Tab-separated table of C-alpha atoms in Angstrom:
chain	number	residue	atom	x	y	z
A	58	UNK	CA	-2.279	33.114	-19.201
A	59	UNK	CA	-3.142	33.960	-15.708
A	60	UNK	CA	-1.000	33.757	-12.746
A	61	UNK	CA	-3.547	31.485	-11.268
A	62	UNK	CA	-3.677	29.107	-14.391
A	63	UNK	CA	0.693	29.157	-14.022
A	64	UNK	CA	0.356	28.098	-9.781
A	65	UNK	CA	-1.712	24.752	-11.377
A	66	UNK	CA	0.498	24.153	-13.587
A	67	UNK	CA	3.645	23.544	-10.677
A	68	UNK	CA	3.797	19.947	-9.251
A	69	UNK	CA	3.720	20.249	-5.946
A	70	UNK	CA	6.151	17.857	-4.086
A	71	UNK	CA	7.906	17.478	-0.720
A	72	UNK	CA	9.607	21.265	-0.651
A	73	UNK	CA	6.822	22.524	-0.032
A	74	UNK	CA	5.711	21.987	3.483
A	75	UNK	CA	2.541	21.956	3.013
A	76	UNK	CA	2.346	19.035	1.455
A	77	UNK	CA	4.303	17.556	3.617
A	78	UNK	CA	1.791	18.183	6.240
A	79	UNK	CA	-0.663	16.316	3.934
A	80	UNK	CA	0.979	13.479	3.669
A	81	UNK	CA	1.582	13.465	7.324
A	82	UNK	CA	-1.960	14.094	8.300
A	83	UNK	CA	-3.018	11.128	5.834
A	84	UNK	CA	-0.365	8.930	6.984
A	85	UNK	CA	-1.438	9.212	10.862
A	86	UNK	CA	-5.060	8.500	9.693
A	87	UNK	CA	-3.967	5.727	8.086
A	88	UNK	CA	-2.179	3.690	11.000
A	89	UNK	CA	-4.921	4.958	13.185
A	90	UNK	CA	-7.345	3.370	10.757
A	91	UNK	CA	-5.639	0.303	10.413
A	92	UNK	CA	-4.853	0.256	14.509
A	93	UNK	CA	-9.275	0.323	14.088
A	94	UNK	CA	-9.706	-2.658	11.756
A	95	UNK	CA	-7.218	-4.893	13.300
A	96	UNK	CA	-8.934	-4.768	16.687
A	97	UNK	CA	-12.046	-5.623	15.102
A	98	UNK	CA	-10.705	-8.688	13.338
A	99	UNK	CA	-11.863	-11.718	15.352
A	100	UNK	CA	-12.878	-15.342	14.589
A	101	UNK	CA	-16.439	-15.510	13.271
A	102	UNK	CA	-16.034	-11.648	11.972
A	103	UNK	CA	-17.784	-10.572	8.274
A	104	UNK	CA	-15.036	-9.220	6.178
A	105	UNK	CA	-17.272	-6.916	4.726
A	106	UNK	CA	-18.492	-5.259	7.675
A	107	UNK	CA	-14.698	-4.746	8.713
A	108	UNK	CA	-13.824	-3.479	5.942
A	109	UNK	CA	-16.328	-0.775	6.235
A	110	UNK	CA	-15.218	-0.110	9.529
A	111	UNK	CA	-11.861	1.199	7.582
A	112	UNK	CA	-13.032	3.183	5.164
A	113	UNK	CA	-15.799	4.916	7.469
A	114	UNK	CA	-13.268	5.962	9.962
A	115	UNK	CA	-11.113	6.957	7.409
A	116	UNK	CA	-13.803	8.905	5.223
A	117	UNK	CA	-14.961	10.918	9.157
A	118	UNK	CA	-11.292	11.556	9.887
A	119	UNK	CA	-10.321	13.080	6.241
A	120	UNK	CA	-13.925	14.969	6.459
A	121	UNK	CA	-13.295	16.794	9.600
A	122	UNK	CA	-9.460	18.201	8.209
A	123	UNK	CA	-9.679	21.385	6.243
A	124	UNK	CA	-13.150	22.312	6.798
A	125	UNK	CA	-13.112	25.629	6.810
A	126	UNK	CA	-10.713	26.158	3.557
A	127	UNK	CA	-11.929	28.800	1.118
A	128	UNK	CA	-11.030	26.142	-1.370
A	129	UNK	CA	-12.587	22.954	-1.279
A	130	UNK	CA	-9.787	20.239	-0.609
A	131	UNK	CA	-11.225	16.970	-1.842
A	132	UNK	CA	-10.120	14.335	0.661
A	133	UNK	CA	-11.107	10.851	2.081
A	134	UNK	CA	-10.255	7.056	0.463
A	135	UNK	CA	-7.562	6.276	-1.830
A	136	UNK	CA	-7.382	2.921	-1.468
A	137	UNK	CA	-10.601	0.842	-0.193
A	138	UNK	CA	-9.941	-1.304	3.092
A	139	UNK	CA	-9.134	-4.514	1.936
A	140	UNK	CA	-8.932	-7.985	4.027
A	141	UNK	CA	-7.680	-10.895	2.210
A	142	UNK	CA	-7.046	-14.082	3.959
A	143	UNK	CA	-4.592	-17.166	4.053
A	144	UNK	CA	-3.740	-17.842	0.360
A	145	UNK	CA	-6.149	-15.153	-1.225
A	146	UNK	CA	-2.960	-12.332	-2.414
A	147	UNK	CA	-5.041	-9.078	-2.183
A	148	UNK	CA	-8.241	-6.766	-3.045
A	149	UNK	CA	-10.661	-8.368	-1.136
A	150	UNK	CA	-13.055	-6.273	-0.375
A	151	UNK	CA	-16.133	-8.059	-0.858
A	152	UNK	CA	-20.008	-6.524	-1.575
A	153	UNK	CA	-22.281	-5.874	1.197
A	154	UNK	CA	-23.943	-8.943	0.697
A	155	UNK	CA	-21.146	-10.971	0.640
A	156	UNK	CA	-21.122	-13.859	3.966
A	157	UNK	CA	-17.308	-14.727	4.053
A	158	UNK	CA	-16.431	-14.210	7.724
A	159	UNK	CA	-12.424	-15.040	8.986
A	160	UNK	CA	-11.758	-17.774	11.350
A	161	UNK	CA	-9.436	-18.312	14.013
A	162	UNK	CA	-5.679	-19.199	12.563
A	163	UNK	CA	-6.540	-16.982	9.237
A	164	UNK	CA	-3.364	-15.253	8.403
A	165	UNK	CA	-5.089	-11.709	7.479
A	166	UNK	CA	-3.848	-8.896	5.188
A	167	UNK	CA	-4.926	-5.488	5.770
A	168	UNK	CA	-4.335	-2.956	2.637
A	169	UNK	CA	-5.785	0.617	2.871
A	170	UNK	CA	-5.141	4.168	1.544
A	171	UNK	CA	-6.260	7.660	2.234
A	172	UNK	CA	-5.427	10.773	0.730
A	173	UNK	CA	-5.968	14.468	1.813
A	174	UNK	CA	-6.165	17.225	-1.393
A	175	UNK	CA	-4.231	13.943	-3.296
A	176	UNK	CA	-1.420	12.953	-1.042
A	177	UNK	CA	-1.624	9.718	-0.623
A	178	UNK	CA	-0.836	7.974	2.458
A	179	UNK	CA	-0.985	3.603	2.078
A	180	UNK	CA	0.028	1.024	4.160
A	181	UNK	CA	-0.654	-2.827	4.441
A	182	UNK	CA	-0.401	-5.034	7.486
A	183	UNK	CA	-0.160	-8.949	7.816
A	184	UNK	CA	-1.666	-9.875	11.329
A	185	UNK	CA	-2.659	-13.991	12.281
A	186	UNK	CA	-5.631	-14.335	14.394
A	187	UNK	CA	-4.381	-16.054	17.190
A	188	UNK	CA	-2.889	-15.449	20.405
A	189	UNK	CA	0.733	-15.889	21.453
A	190	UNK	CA	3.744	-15.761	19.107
A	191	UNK	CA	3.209	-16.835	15.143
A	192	UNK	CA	5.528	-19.706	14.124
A	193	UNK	CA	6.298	-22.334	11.183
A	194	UNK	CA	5.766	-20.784	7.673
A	195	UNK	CA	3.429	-18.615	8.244
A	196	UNK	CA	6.331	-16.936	10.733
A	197	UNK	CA	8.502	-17.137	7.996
A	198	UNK	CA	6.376	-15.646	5.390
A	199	UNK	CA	5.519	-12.567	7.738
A	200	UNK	CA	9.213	-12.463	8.340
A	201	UNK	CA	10.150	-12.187	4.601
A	202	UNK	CA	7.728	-9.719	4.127
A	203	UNK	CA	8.522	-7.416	6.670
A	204	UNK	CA	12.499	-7.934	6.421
A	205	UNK	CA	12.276	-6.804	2.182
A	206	UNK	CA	9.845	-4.115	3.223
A	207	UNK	CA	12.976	-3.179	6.114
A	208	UNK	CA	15.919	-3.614	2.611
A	209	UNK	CA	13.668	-1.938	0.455
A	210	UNK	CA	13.770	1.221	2.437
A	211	UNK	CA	16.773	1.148	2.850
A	212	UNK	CA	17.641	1.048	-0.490
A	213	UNK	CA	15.255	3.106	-2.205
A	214	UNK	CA	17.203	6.421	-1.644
A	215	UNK	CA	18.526	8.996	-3.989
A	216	UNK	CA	20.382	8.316	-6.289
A	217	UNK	CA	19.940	4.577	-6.058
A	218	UNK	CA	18.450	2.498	-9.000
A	219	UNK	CA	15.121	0.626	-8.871
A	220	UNK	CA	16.480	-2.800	-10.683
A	221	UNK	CA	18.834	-2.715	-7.223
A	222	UNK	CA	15.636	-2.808	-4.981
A	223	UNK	CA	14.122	-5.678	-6.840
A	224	UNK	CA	17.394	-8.323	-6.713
A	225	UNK	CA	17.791	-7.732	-3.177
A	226	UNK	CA	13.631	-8.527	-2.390
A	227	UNK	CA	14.506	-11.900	-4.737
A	228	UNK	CA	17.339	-12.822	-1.969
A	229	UNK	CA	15.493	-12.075	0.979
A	230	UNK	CA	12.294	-13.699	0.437
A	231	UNK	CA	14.820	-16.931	-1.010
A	232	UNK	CA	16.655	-16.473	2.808
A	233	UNK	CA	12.955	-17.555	4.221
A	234	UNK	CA	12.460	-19.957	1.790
A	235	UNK	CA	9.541	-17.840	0.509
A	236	UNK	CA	8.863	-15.809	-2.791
A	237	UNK	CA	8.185	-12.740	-3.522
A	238	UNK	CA	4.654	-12.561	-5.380
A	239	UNK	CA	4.838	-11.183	-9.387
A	240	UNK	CA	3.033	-8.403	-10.513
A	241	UNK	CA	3.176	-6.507	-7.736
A	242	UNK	CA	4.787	-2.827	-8.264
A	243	UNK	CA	6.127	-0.354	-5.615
A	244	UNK	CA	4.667	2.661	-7.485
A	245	UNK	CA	5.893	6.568	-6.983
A	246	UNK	CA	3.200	8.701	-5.610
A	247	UNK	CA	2.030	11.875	-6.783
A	248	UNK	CA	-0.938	14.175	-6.022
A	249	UNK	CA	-3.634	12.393	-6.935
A	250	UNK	CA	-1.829	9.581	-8.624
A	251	UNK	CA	-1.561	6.146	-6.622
A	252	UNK	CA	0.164	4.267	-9.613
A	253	UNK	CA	2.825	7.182	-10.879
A	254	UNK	CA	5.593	6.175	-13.832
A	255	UNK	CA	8.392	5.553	-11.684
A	256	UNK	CA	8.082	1.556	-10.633
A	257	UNK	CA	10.245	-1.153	-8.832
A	258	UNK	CA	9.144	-4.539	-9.904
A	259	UNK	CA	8.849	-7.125	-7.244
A	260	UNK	CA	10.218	-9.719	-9.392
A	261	UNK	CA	12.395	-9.012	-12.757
A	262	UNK	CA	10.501	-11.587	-15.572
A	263	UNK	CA	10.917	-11.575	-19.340
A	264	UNK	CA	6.813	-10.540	-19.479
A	265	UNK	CA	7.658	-7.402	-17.200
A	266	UNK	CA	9.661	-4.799	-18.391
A	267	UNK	CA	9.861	-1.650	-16.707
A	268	UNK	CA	11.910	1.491	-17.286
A	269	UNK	CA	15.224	1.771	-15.195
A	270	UNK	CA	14.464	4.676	-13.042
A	271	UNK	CA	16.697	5.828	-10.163
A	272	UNK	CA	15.236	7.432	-6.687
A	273	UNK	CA	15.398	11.512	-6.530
A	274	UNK	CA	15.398	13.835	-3.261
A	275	UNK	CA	11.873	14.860	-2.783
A	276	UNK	CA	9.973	11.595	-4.312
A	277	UNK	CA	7.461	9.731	-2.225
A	278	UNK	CA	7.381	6.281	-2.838
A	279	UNK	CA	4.366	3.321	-1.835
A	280	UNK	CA	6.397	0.478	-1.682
A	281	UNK	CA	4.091	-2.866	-2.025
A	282	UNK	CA	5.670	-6.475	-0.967
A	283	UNK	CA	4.013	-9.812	-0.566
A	284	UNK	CA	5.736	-12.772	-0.588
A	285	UNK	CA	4.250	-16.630	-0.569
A	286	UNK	CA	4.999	-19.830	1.055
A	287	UNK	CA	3.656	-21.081	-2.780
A	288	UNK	CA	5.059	-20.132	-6.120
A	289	UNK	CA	4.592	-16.512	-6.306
A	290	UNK	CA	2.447	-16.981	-9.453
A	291	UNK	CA	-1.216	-16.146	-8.113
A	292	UNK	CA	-3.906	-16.806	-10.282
A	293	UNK	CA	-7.308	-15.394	-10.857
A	294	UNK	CA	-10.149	-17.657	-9.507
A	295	UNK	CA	-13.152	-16.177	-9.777
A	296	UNK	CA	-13.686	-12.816	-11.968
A	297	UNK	CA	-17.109	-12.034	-10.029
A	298	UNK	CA	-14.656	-11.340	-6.287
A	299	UNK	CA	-13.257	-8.353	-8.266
A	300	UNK	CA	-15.015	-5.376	-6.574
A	301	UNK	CA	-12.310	-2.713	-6.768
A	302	UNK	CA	-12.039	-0.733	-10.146
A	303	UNK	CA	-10.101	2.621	-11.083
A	304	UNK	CA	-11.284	5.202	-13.452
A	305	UNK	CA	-8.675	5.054	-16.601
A	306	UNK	CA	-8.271	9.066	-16.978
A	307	UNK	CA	-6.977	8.473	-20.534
A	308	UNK	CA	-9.940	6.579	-22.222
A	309	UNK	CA	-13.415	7.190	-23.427
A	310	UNK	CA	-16.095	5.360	-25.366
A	311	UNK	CA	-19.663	5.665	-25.971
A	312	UNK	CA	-21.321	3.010	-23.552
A	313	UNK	CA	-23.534	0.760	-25.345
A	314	UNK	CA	-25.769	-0.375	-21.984
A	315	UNK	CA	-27.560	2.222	-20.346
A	316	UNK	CA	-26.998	0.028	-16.998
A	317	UNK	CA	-23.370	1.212	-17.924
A	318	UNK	CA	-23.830	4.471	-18.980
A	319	UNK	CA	-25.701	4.881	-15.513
A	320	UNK	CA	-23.022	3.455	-13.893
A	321	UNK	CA	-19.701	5.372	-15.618
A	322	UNK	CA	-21.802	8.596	-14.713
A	323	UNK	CA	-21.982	8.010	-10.986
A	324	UNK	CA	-17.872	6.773	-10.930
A	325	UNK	CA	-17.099	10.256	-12.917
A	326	UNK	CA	-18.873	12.139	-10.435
A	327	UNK	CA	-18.260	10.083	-6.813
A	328	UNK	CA	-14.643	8.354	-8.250
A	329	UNK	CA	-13.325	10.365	-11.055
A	330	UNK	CA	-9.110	9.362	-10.212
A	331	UNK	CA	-8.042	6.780	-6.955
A	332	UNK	CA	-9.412	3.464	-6.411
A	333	UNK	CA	-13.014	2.849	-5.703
A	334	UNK	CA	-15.009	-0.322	-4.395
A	335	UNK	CA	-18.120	-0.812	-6.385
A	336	UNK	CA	-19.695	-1.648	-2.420
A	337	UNK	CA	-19.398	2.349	-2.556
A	338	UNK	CA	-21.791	2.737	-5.754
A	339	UNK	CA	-25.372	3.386	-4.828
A	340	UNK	CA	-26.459	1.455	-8.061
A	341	UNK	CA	-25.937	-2.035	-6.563
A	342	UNK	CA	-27.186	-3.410	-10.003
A	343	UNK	CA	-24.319	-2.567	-11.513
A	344	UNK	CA	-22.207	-5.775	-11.963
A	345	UNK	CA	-22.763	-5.982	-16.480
A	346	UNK	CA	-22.424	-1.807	-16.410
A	347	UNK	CA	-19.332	-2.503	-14.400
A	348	UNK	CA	-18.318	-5.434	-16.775
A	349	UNK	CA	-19.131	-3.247	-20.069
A	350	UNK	CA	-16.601	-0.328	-18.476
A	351	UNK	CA	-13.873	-2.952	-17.817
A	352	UNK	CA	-14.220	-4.555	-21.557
A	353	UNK	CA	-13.556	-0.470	-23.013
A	354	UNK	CA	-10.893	-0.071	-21.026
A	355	UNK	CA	-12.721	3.300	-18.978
A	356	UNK	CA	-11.787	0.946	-16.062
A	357	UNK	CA	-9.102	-0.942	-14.794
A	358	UNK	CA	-9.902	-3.765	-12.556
A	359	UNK	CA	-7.753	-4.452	-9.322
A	360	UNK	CA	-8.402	-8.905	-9.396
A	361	UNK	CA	-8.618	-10.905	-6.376
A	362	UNK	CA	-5.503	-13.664	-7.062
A	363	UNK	CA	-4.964	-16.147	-5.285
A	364	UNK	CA	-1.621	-18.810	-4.427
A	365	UNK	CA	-2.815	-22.286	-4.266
A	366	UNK	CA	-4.802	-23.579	-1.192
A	367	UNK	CA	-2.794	-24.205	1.700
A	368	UNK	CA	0.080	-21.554	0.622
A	369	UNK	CA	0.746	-18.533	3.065
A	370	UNK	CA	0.659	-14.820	1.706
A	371	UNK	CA	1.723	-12.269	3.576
A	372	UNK	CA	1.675	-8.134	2.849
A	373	UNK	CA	3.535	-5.053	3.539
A	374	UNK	CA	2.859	-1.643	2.362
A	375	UNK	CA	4.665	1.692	3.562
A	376	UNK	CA	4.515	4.512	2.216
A	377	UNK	CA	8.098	6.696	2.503
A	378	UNK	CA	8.849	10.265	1.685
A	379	UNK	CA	12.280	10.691	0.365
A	380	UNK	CA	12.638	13.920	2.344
A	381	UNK	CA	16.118	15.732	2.237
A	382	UNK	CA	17.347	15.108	5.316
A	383	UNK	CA	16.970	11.402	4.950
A	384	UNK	CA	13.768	8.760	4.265
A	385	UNK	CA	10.558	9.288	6.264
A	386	UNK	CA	8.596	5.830	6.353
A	387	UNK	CA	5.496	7.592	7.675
A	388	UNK	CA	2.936	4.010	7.397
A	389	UNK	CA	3.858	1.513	9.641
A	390	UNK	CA	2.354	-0.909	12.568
A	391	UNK	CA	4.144	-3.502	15.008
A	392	UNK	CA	3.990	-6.898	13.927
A	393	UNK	CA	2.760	-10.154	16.357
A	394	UNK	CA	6.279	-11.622	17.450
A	395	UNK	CA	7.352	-14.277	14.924
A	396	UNK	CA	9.082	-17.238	15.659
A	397	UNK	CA	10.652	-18.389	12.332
A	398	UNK	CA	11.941	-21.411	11.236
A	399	UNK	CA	14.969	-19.520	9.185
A	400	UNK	CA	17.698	-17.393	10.070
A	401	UNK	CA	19.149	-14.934	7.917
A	402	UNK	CA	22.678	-15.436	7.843
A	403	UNK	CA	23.505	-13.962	4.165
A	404	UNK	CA	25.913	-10.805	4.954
A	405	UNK	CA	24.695	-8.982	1.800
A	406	UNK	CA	21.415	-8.761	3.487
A	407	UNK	CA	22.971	-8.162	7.006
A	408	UNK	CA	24.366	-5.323	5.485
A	409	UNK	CA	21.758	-3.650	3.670
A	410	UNK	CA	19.558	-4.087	7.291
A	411	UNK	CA	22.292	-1.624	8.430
A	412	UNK	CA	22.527	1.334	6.383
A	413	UNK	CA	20.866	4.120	8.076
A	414	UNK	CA	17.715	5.928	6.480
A	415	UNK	CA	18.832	9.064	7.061
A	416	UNK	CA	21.448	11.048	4.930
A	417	UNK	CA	24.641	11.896	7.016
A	418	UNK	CA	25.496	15.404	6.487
A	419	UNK	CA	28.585	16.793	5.654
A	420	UNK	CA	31.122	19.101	7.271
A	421	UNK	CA	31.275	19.366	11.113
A	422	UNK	CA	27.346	19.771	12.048
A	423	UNK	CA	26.938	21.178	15.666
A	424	UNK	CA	26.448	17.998	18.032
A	425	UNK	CA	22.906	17.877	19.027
A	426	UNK	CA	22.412	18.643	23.166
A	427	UNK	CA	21.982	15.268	24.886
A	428	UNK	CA	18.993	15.326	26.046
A	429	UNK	CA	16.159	13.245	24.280
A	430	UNK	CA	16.503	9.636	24.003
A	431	UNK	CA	20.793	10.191	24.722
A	432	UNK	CA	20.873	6.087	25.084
A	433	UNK	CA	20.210	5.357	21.460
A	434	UNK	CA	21.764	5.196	18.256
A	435	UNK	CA	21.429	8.774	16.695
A	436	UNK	CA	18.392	7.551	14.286
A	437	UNK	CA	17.522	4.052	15.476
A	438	UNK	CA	17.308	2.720	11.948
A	439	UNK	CA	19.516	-0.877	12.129
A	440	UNK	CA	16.691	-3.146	11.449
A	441	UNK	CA	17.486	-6.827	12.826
A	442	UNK	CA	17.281	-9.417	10.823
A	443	UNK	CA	14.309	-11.341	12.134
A	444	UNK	CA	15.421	-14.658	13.447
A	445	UNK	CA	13.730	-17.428	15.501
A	446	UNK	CA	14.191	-14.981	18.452
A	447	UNK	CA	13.436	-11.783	17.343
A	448	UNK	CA	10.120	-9.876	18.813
A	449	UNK	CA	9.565	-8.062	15.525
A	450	UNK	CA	7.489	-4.863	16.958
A	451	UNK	CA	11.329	-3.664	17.841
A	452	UNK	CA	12.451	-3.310	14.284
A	453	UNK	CA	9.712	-0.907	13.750
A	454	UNK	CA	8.987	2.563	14.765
């Protein structure tokens, strides 16, 4: 065996620097990106056309990184942009010819991903098209969201367990009087893999079992929260909104359809590994080939739920690198203020919203010189709870 076969063969995670550059780079794309859609999200809008938006800014910033490598780095969309509105959960990314267009008062969710040579950088946004501060439910929703996004990490560290992180989402989306959406999985990321082994369930239910894993030094982690004014029990609508598919690496079968056959060829070549949107396909004939490759299993389908008309969903995606020194969230954007109906009061969760994110280190470090930022906390990472007061864009970054 070569020496060049054995360098494949080493993962590559966050000790090397290099990849943490990647990340980096795909993560400021990423809240660029998003920082593009959301100003082009006004009433009377076509999703669709937004959408593209995202993933053409995001396919012209990846394309003009790494150039001039003697290697080719593959790099561009790992997620499509994806705008789903008041009760519809996620995926929506609709075909070109779809009409739907959002309207003033829609409560929006923005979900997108890019990668650079594999790392993966996603992040998800909830935003409500008005002006002025959001209240009522929808407040409260947005609120529950973003304060379990603020527990979780803060609680996925090393050496912590994921069955930990999914209780304490269950008692802060019950603090809003929300709950948090099932089936939805904060995955571990991994070059080229958007969906890695390593899970935290959103909600523990007999029909979901996953493995008990605990967080390690070095891990990066996408972790996915939406939580409901409704039930938290979505259901599937309408199988024809699906448009986003991935490749399943594992499986083959010999297509009966040549419309399929067709079809499987172009996703091998264009899509072989992360997320696609069949908008992205140049056969636009290709809903039964598409269907065909979903029945065999070569696909897996990523379905358009939705909560029952007149609920609230709202969605927040970060993606964190569990660096040594302490937890990177590198995905992130201010939220409208919120003016909730609920205040959290629970000291469990008060607590957890004040653990620091990054690891203190022992023995007698050399004090830093006082100069940048010497009024502040020495990492600025107490979250508040978000009350009927709170203008939310402080919590963040």
């Amino acid at each position: 065996m070569s020496s060049d076969d054995e360098r494949e063969e080493v993962e590559l995670d966050l000790s090397s620097p290099d990849v943490v550059t990647k990340y980096k780079n795909a993560a400021e794309i990423i809240n660029k990106a998003l920082q593009l859609v959301l100003s082009e999200c006004k009433p009377k809008a076509k999703i669709v056309d937004v959408c593209e938006i995202g993933d053409s800014f995001i396919r012209e910033q990846t394309g003009s990184m790494y150039k001039n490598v003697k290697k080719k780095i593959e790099r561009g969309v790992a997620f499509p942009t994806c705008i789903s509105v008041n009760n519809i959960v996620g995926h929506f990314s609709p075909l070109a010819s779809d009409q739907t267009v959002m309207e003033e008062g829609d409560i929006l969710k923005i979900d997108m991903g890019c990668h650079i040579d594999g790392f993966i950088a996603v992040a998800a946004h909830t935003h409500v098209l008005q002006e002025g501060p959001v209240t009522g439910r929808a407040a409260d929703v947005i609120a529950a969201a973003n304060t379990a996004a603020e527990v979780a990490l803060r609680l996925v560290r090393p050496g912590k367990k994921n069955k930990d992180v999914t209780e304490a989402l269950q008692k802060v989306a019950a603090a809003y009087d929300c709950k948090i959406v099932e089936g939805v999985l904060s995955h571990q990321l991994k070059q080229f893999v958007i969906d890695g082994n390593k899970v935290v369930l959103s909600v523990s239910n007999p029909d979901t079992r996953v493995d008990d894993a605990e967080f390690e030094e070095n891990e990066v982690y996408a972790i996915d929260i939406v939580t409901s004014t409704g039930e938290g029990k979505p259901k599937l609508v309408d199988e024809k909104q699906t448009t986003i598919y991935k490749r399943a690496v594992d499986k083959n079968y010999h297509l009966k359809m040549k419309a399929s056959r067709f079809i499987f060829s172009e996703i091998s070549q264009k899509f072989p590994i992360l997320p696609f949107t069949a908008r992205a396909l140049e056969e636009k004939r290709g809903r039964l080939g598409l269907v065909e490759c979903v029945n065999h299993d070569l696909l897996q389908p990523y379905p358009v739920l939705h909560e029952k008309p007149g609920d609230y969903v709202a969605h927040i995606k970060f993606t964190v690198l569990l660096m040594p020194n302490g937890s990177d969230r590198i995905t992130s954007h201010a939220l409208q203020e919120l003016q909730t109906t609920k205040t959290i009061d629970d000291p469990e969760i008060k607590a957890w919203l004040a653990l620091g994110t990054k690891t203190k280190k022992k023995g007698g470090g050399k004090k830093k010189k006082g100069k940048k930022g010497d009024n502040k906390p020495d990492d600025s990472t107490v979250a508040e709870p978000m009350d009927s007061t709170t203008n939310v864009g402080a919590s963040q970054e």
